[in-house]
Short mmCIF file of C-alpha atoms in Angstrom, two decimals:
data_model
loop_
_atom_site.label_atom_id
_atom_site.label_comp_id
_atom_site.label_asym_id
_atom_site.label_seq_id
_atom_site.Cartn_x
_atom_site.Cartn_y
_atom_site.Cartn_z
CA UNK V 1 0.00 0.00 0.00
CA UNK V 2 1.64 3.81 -0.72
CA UNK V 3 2.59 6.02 1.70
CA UNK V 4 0.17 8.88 1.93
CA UNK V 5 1.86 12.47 2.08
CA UNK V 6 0.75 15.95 2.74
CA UNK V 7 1.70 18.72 0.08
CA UNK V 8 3.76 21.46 1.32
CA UNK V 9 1.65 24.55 2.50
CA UNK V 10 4.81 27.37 1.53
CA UNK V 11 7.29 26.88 -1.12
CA UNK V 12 10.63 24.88 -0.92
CA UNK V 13 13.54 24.88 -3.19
CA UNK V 14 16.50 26.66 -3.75
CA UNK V 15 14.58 29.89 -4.62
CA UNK V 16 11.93 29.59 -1.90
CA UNK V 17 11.58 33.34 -0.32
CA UNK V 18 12.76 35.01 -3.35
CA UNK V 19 9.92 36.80 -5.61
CA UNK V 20 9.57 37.18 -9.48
CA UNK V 21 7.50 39.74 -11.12
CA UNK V 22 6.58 38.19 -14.39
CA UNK V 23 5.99 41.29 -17.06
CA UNK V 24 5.99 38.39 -20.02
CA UNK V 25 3.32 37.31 -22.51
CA UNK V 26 2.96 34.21 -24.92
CA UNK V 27 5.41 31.33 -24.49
CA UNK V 28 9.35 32.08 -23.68
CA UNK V 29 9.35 34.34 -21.08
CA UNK V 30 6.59 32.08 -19.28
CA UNK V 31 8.04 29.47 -19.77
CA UNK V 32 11.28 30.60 -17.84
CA UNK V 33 9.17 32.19 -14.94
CA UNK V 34 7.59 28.53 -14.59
CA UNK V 35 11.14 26.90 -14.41
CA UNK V 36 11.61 29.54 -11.40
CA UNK V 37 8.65 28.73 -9.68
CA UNK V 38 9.31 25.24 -10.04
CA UNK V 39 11.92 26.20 -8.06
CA UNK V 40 10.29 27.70 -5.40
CA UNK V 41 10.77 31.28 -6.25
CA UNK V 42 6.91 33.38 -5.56
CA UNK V 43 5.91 34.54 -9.11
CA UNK V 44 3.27 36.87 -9.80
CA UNK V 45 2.45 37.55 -13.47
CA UNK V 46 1.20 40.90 -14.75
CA UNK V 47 -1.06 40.87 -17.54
CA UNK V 48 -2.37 43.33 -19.43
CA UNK V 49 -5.74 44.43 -19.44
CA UNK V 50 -5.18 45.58 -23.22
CA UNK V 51 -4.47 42.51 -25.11
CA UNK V 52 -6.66 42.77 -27.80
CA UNK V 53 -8.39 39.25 -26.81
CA UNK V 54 -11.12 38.51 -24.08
CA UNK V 55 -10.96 40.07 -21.27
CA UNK V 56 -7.70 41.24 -21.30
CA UNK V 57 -4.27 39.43 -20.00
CA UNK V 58 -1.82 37.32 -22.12
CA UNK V 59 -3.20 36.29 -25.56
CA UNK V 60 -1.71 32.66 -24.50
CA UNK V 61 -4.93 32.36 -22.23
CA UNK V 62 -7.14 31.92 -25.62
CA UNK V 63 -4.37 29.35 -27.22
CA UNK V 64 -5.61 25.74 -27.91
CA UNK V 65 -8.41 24.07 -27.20
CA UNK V 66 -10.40 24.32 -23.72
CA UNK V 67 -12.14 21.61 -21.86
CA UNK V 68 -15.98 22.07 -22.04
CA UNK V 69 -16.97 23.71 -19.15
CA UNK V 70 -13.26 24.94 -18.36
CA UNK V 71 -13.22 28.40 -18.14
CA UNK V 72 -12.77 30.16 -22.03
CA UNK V 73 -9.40 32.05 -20.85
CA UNK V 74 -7.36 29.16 -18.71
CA UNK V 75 -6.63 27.45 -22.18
CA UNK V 76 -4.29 24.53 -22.18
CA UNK V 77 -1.18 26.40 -23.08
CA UNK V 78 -1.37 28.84 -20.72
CA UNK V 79 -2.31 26.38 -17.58
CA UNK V 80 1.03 24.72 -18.56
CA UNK V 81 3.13 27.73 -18.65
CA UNK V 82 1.87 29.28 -15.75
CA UNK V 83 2.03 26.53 -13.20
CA UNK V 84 3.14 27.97 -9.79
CA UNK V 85 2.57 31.21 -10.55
CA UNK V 86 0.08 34.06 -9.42
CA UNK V 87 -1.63 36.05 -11.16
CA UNK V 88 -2.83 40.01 -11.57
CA UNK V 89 -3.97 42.31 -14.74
CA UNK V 90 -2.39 45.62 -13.95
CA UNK V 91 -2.75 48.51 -16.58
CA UNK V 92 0.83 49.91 -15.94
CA UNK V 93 0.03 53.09 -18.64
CA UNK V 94 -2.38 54.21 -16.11
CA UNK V 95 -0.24 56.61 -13.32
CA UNK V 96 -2.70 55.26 -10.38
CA UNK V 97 -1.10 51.86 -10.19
CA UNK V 98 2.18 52.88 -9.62
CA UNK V 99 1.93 52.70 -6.13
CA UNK V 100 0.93 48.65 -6.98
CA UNK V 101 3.50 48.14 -8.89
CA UNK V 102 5.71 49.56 -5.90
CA UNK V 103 4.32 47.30 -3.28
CA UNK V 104 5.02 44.22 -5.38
CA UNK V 105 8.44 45.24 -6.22
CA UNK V 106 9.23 45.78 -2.84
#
């Protein structure tokens, strides 16, 4: 019979503690962000509210074909990609989220 285990409740590796702001869209630069949270590193990803498709964020949420009944922008692409991350859409053109952008930095 297996052992059963818990999960971890806070991130381990060898980048546990340190944060990533992920200003990427589509595939490479996701990718790479997803290595670092595989890792153990906190990453938060910034969309953009003015991608040109749905609602806003990273075009690579509308990429490939969704489950039925999955939610139309967590496409199959982008679920992959984005493992271990967090997520926020931020318009960083507009002067009022500076202090935001600020706070997560810090």
């Amino acid at each position: 019979m297996a052992e059963t285990r818990e999960l971890a409740t806070t991130a381990t590796g060898p980048l546990a503690g340190i944060r990533i702001l992920d200003l990427t869209s589509v595939v490479f630069g996701s990718y790479a962000t997803q290595i670092l949270g595989d890792q153990g590193a906190e990453v938060i990803k910034i969309e953009d509210p003015g991608s040109g498709r749905g609602d806003g964020g990273d075009i690579m949420r509308w990429a490939g074909h969704v489950p039925q009944g999955a939610p139309r922008d967590l496409g199959p692409i982008f679920l992959t990609i984005n493992r271990n991350k967090r997520s926020v859409v931020v318009d960083m053109k507009d002067p009022a989220t500076k202090p935001l952008m600020e706070a997560l930095i810090r």
